[in-house]
mmCIF file of C-alpha atoms in Angstrom:
data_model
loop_
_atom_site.group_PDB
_atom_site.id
_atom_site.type_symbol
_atom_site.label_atom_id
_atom_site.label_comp_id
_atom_site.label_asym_id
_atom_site.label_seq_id
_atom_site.Cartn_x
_atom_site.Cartn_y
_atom_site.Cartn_z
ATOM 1 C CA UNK A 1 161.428 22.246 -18.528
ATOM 2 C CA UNK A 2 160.248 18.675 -18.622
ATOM 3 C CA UNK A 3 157.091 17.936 -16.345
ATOM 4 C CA UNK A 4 158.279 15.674 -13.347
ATOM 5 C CA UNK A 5 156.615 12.155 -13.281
ATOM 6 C CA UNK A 6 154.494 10.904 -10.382
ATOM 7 C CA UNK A 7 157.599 8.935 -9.109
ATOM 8 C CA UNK A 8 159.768 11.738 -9.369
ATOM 9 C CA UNK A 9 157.704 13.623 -7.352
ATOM 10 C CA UNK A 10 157.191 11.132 -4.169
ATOM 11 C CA UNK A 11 160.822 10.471 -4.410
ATOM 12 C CA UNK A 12 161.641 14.232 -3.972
ATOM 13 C CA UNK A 13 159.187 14.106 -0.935
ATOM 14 C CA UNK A 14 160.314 10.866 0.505
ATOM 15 C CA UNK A 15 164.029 12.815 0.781
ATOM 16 C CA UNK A 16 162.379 15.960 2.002
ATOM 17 C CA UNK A 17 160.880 14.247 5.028
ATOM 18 C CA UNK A 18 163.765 11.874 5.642
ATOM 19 C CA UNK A 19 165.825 15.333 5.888
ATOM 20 C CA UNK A 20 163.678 17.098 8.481
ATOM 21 C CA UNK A 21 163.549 13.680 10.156
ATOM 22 C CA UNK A 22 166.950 14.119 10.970
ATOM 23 C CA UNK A 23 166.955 17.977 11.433
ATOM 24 C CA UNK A 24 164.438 16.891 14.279
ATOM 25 C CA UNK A 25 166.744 14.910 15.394
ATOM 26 C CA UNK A 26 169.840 17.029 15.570
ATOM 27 C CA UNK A 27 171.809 15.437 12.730
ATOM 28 C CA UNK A 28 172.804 18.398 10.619
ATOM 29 C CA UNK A 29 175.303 18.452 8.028
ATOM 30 C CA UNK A 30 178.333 20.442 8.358
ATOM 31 C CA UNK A 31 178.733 23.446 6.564
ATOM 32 C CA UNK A 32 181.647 23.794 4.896
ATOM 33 C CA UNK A 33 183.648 27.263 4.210
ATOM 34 C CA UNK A 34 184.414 28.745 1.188
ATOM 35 C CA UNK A 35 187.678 28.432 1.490
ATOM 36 C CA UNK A 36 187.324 24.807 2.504
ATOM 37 C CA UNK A 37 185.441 24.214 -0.556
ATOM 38 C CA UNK A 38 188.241 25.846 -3.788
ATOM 39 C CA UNK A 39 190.220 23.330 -5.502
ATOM 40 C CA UNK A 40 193.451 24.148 -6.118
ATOM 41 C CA UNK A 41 194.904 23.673 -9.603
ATOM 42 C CA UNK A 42 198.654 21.774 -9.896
ATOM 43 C CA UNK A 43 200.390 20.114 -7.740
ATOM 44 C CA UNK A 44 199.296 19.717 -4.062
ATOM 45 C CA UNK A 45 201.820 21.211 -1.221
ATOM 46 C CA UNK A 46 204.039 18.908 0.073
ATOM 47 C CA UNK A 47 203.002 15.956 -2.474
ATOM 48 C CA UNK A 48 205.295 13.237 -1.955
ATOM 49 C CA UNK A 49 207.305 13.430 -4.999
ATOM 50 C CA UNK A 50 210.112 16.018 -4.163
ATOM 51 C CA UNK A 51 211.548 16.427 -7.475
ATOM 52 C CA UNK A 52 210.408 19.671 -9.612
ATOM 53 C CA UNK A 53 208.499 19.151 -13.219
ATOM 54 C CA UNK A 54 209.060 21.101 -15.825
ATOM 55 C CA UNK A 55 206.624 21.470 -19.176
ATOM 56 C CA UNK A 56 207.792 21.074 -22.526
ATOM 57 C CA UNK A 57 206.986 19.975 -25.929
ATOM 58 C CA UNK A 58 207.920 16.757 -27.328
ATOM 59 C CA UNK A 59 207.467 14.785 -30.502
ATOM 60 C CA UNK A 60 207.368 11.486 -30.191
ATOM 61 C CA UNK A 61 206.450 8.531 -32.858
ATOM 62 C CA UNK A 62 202.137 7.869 -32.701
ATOM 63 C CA UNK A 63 203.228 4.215 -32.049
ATOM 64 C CA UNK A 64 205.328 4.927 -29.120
ATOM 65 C CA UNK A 65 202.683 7.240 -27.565
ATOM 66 C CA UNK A 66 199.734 5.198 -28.251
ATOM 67 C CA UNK A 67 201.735 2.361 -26.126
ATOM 68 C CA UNK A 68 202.058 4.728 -22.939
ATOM 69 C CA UNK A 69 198.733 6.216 -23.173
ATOM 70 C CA UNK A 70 197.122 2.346 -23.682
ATOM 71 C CA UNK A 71 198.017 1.990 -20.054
ATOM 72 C CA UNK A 72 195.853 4.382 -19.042
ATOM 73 C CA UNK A 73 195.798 7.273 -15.952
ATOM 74 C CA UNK A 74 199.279 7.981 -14.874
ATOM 75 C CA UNK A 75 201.078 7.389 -18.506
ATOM 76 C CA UNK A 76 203.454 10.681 -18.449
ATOM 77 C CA UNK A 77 204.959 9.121 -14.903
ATOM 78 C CA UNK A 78 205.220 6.084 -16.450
ATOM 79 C CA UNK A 79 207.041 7.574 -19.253
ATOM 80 C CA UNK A 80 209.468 10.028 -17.052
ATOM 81 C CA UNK A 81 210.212 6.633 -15.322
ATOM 82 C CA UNK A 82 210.858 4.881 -18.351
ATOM 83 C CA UNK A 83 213.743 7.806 -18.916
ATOM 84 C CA UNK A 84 214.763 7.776 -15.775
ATOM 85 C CA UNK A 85 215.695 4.451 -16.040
ATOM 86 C CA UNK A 86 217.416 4.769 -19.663
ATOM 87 C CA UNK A 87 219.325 7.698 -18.364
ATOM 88 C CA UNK A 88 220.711 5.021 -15.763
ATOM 89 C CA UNK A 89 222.010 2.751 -18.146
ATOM 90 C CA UNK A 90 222.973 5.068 -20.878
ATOM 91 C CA UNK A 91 225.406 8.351 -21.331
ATOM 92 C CA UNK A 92 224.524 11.222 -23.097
ATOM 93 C CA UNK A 93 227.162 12.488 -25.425
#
């Protein structure tokens, strides 16, 4: 374990009273649960979208992926979108 530097140290300390400071007077911080604190995985309860998802595998051309994923977090919605809207203007046989 590295040794902490001079700095290091009076920071630490310089939090440590600041803390009591406030413990003196009366600002605590509020505890949380444990069940407050779990994450839980997929999608949130009553998210807004209302439609179900369903997994799958696809192969699609690099190019064609590349484009969706260059616009960054969100680029599967933006591609189910994308279908949605062909599947508007188009009939499957």
């Amino acid at each position: 374990m590295p040794k902490k530097t001079d700095a290091e140290i009076a920071e630490f300390q310089d939090a440590l009273l600041r803390s009591a400071k406030q413990a003196v007077e009366g600002n605590y911080a509020r505890v949380h649960t444990p069940e407050e604190i779990v994450r839980r995985r997929g999608r949130p309860v009553g998210s807004l979208a209302s439609t179900r998802k369903s997994a799958t595998t696809i192969r699609l051309d690099e190019e064609v992926l590349a484009a969706f994923k260059a616009t960054g977090r969100g680029w599967q919605t933006r591609m189910n979108n994308a279908l949605k809207d062909w599947l508007k203007t188009h009939q499957l046989i």
